Coordinates of C-alpha atoms and ligand atoms in Angstrom, one line a residue:
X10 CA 0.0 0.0 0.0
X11 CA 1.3 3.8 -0.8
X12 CA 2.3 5.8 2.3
X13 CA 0.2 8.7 0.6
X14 CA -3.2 6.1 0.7
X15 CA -2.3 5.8 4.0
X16 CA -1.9 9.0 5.5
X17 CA -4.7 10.5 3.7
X18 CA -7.1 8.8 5.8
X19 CA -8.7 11.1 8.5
X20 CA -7.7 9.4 11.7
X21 CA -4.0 9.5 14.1
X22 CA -1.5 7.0 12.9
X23 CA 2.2 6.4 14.2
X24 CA 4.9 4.7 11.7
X25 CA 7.9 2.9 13.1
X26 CA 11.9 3.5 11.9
X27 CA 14.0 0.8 11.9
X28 CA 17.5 0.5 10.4
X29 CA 19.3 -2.7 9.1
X30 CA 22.2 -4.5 10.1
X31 CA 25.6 -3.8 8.7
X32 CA 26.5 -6.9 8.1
X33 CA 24.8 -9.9 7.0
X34 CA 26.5 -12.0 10.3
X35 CA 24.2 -9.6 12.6
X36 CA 20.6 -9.8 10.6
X37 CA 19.1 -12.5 12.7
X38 CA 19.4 -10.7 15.7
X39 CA 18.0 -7.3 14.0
X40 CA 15.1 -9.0 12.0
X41 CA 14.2 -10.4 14.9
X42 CA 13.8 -6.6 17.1
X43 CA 12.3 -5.3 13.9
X44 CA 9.5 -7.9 13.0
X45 CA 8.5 -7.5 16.8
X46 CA 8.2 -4.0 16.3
X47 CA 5.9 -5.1 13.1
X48 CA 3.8 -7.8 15.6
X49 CA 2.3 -4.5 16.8
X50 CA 0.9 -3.3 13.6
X51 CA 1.9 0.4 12.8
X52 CA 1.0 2.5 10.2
X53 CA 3.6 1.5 8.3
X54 CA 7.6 0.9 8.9
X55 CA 10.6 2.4 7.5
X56 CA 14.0 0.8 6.8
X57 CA 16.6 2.9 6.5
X58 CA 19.8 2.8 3.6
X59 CA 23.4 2.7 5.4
X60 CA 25.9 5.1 4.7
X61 CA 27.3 4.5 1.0
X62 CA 24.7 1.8 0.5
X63 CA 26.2 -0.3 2.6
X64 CA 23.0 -2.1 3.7
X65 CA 21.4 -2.1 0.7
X66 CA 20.7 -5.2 -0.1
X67 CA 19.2 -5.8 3.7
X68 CA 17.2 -2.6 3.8
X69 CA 15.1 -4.4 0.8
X70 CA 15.1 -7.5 2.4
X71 CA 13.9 -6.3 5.9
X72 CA 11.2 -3.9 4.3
X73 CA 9.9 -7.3 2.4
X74 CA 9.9 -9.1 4.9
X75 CA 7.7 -6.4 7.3
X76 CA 5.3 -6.7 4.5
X77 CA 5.4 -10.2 4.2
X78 CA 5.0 -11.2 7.6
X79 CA 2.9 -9.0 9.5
X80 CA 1.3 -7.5 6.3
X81 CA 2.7 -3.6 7.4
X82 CA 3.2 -1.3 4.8
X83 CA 6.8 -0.4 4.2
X84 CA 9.4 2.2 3.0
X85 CA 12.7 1.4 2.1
X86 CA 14.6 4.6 1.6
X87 CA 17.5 5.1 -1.0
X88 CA 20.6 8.1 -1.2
X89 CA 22.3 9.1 -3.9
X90 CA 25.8 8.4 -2.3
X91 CA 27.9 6.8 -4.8
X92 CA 25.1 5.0 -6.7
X93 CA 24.9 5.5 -10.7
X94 CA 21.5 4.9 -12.6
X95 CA 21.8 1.1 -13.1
X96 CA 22.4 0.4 -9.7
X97 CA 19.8 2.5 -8.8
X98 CA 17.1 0.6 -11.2
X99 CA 18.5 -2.6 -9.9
X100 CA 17.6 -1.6 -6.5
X101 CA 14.0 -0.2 -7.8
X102 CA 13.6 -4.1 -9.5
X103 CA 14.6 -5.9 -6.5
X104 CA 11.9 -3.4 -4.9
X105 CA 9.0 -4.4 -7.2
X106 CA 9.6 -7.8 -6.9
X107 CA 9.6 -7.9 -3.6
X108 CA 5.7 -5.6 -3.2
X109 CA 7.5 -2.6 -2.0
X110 CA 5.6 0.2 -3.8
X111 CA 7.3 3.1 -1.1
X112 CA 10.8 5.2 -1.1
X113 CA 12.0 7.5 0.8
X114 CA 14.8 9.3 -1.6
X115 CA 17.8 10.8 0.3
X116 CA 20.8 12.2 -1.1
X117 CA 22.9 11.2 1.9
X118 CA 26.1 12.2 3.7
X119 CA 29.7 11.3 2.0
X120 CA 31.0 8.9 3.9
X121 CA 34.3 9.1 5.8
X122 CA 36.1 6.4 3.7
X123 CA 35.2 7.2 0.5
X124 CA 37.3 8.0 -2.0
X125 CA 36.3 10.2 -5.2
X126 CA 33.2 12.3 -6.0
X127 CA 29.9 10.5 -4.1
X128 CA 27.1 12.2 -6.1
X129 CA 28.5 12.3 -9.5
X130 CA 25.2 10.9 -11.2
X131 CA 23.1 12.4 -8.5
X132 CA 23.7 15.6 -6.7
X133 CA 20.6 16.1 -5.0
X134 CA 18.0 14.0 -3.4
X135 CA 15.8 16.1 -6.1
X136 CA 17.6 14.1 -8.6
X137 CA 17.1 10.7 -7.6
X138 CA 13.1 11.5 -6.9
X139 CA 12.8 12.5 -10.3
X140 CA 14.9 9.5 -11.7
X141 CA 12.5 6.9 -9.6
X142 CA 9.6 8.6 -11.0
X143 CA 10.0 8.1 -14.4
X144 CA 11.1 4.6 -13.6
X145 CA 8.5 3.2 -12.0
X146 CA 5.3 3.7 -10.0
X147 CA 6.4 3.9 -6.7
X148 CA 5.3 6.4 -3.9
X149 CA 8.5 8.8 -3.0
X150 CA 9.0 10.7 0.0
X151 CA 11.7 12.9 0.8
X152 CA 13.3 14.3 4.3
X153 CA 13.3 18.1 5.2
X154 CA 15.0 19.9 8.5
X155 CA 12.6 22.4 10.6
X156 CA 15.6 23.8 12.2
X157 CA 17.1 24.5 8.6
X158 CA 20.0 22.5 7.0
X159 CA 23.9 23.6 8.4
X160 CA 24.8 23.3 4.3
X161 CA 22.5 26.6 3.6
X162 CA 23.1 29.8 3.6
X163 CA 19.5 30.5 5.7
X164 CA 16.4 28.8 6.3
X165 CA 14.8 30.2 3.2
X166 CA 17.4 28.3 1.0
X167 CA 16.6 25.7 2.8
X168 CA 12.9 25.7 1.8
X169 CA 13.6 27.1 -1.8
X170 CA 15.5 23.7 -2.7
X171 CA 12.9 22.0 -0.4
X172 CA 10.1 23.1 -3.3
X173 CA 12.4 21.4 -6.1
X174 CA 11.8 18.0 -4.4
X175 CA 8.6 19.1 -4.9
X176 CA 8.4 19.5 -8.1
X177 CA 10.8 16.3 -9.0
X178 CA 8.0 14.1 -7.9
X179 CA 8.3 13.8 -3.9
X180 CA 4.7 13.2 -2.3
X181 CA 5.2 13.8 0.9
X182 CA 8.0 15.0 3.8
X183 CA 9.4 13.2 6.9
X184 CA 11.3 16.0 8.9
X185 CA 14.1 15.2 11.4
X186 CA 13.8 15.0 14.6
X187 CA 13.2 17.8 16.6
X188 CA 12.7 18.2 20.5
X189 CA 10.0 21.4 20.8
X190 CA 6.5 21.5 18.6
X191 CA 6.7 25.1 18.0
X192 CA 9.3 24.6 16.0
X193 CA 8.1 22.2 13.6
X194 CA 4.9 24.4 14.2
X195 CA 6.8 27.5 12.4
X196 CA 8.3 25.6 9.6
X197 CA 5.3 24.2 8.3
X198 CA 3.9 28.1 8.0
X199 CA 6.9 28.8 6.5
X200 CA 6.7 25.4 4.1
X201 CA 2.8 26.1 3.5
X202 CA 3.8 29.8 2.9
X203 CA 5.9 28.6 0.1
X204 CA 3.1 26.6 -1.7
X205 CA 4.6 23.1 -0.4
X206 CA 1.6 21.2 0.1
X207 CA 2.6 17.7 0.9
X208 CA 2.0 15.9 4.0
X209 CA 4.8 17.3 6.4
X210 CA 5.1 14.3 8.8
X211 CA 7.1 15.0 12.1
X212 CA 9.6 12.4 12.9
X213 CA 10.0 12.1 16.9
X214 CA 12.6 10.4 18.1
X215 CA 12.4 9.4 22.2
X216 CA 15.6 9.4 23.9
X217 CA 16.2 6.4 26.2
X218 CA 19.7 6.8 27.2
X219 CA 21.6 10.0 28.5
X220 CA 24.5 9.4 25.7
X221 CA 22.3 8.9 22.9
X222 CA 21.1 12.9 23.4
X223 CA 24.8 13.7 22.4
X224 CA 25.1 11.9 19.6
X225 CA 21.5 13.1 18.0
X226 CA 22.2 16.1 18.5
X227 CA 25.4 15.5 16.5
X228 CA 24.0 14.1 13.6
X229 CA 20.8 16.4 13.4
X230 CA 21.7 19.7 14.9
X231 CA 18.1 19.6 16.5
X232 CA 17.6 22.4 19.3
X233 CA 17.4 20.7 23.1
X234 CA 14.6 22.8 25.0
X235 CA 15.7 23.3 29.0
X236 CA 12.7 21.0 30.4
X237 CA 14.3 18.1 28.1
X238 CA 17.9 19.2 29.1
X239 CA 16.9 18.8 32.7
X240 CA 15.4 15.3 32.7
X241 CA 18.2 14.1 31.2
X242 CA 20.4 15.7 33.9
X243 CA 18.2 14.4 36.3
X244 CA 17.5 11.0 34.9
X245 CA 20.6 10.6 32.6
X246 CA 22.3 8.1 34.4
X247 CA 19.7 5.9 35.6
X248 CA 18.3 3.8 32.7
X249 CA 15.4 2.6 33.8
X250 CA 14.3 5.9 35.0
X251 CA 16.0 7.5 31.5
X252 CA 13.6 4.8 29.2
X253 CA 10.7 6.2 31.1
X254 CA 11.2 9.9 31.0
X255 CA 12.1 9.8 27.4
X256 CA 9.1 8.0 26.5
X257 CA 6.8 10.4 28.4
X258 CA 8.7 13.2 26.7
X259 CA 7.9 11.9 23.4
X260 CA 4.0 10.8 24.1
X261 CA 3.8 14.1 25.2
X262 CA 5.2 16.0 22.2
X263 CA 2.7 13.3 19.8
X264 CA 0.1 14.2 22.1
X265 CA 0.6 17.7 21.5
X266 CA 1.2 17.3 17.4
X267 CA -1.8 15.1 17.5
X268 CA -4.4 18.1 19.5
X269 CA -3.1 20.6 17.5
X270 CA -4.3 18.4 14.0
X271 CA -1.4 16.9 13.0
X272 CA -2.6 13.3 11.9
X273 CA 0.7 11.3 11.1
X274 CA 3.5 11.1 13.5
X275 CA 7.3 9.1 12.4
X276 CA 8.6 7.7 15.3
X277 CA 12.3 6.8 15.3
X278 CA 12.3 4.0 18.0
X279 CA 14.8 2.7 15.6
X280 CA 15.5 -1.2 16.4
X281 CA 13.9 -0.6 19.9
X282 CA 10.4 -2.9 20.2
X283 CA 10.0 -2.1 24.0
X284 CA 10.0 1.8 23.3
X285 CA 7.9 1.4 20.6
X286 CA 5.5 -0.6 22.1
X287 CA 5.4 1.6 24.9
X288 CA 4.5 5.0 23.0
X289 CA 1.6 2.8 21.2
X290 CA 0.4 1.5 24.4
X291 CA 0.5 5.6 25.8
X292 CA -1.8 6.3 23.0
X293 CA -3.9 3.5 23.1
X294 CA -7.1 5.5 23.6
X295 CA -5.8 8.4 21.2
X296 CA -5.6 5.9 17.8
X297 CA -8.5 4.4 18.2
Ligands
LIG5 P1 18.9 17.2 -0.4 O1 17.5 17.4 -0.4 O2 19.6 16.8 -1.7 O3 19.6 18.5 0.2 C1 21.0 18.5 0.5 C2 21.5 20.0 0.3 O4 21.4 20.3 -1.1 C3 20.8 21.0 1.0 O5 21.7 22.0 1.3 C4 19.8 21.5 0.0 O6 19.3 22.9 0.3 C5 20.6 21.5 -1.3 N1 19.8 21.2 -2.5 C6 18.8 20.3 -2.6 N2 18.3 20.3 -3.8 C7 19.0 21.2 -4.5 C8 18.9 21.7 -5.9 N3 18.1 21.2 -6.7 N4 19.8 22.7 -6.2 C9 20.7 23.2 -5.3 N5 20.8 22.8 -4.1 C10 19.9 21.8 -3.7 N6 20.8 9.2 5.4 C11 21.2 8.0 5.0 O7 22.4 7.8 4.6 N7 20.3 6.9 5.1 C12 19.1 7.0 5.5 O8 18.3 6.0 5.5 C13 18.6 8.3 5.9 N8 17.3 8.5 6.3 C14 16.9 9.8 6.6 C15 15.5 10.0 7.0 C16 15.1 11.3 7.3 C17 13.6 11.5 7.6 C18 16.0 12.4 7.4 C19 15.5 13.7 7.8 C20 17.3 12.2 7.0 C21 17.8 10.9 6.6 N9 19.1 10.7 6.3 C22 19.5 9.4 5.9 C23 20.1 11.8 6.3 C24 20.2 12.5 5.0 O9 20.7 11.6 3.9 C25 21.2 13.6 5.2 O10 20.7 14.6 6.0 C26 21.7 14.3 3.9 O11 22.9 15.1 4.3 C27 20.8 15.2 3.2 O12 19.8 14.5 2.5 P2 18.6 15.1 1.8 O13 17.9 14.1 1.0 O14 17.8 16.0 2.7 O15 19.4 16.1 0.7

């Protein structure tokens, strides 16, 4: 099933991300967290695409396998990082043949090892939406950053590119993390401003260990409000205590997104099905 049939419907719904192993050794292990994040039955799932394409040939074979087995619809995504067309297409065959009807089209980060020009046949994800369009009929998403992108001059460079996703084909938007609603609140007047129209679906990600905090902020330059900076002080060091905070934290900012009429929420419990199960079981009055 397309993501954009899904969200479309006029009821709350939470998706799952998930991310495959690196190497094949390790997939047991990581099927088996992911299809019990699947024996709950979100939305839909996401898999995600390791850096340089590493994973690629397990990202397609979790996201079939999601489908297969619990009958959830999923998303593999796909970057541009050193891929050229035909490798590309293979991976869109491997996807038909195996149901998957959803991408999420990333151009991606070069990776520290490699070694020449990673988006010589694609620079942008803008690029690659447009190439999987005229391939085939799949459903493409694309990401977008609320708190802007550090490789822009300004947040409205930021949205100017965002439109040519747009226009390349991309149906709908799954933003980054981000820690306070008001911000995700601003950019989507400042998207809807700019005649975007997609879906804009928030991507939350709850924080379960004090170190993890560091390292997302790393990677997604995401603002940390002082009420979150002060449970993690508080509960940082105390797991249990830490799972159950960030949890609440994150119920609470779906809770919010979903009162204020925001019908899709991305949660990025990643490879986690106790936190995932959790948030569901904190909104199991809400989805109904
Ligand atoms: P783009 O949209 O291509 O933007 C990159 C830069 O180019 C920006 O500065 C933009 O303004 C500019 N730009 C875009 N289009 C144009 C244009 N036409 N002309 C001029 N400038 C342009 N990474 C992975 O490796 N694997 C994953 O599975 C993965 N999943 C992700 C899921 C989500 C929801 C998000 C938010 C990110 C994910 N990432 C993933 C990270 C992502 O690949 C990186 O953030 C990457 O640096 C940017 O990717 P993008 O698709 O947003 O790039």
């Amino acid at each position: 099933m397309k993501i954009t049939e899904i969200i479309k419907q006029d009821r709350p719904t939470v998706s799952f991300e998930v991310f495959p192993p690196k190497t094949d050794t390790d997939f047991t292990a990581v099927e088996r967290a992911v299809l019990e994040v699947a024996a709950i039955h979100p939305a839909y799932m996401s898999v995600t695409y390791g850096a340089g394409g590493s994973t690629r040939d397990n990202t397609v074979k979790l996201a079939r396998e999601i489908q297969r087995l619990f009958n959830v619809p999923s998303i593999a995504h796909l970057t541009c990082v050193g891929a050229d067309k035909e490798r590309i297409h293979t991976i869109l065959d491997n996807m038909k043949d195996s149901g998957i009807e959803n991408v999420l089209a990333l151009r991606g980060d070069k990776p520290r090892d490699f070694d020449g020009e990673p988006f010589e046949n694609y620079r942008y994800a803008s690029e690659l939406i447009s190439d999987i369009k005229d391939y085939g009929d799949f459903c493409v998403g694309g990401a977008c950053y609320p708190e802007g992108y550090p490789e822009d001059k300004n947040k409205d460079e930021n949205i100017t590119n965002l439109k040519k996703k747009i226009d390349a084909g991309c149906e709908f938007l799954t933003t980054q993390m981000f820690f306070d609603n008001n911000i995700f609140y601003n950019f989507l007047y400042r998207v809807r401003d700019k005649n975007i129209k997609v879906p804009v679906i928030p991507g939350i990600m709850p924080i379960t260990r004090g170190s993890q905090i560091k390292r997302a902020i790393e990677l997604s330059g995401s603002n940390v409000p002082e009420r979150f900076k002060n449970l993690v002080d508080r509960f940082g060091d105390r797991p249990g205590a830490m799972q159950q905070a960030g949890i609440a934290y994150a119920t609470d900012q779906i809770i919010d997104l979903l009162a204020n009429g925001v019908n899709h929420i991305h949660v990025y419990s990643m490879n986690k099905p106790d936190v995932a199960k959790a948030i569901l079981a904190n909104l199991s009055e809400i989805l109904v």
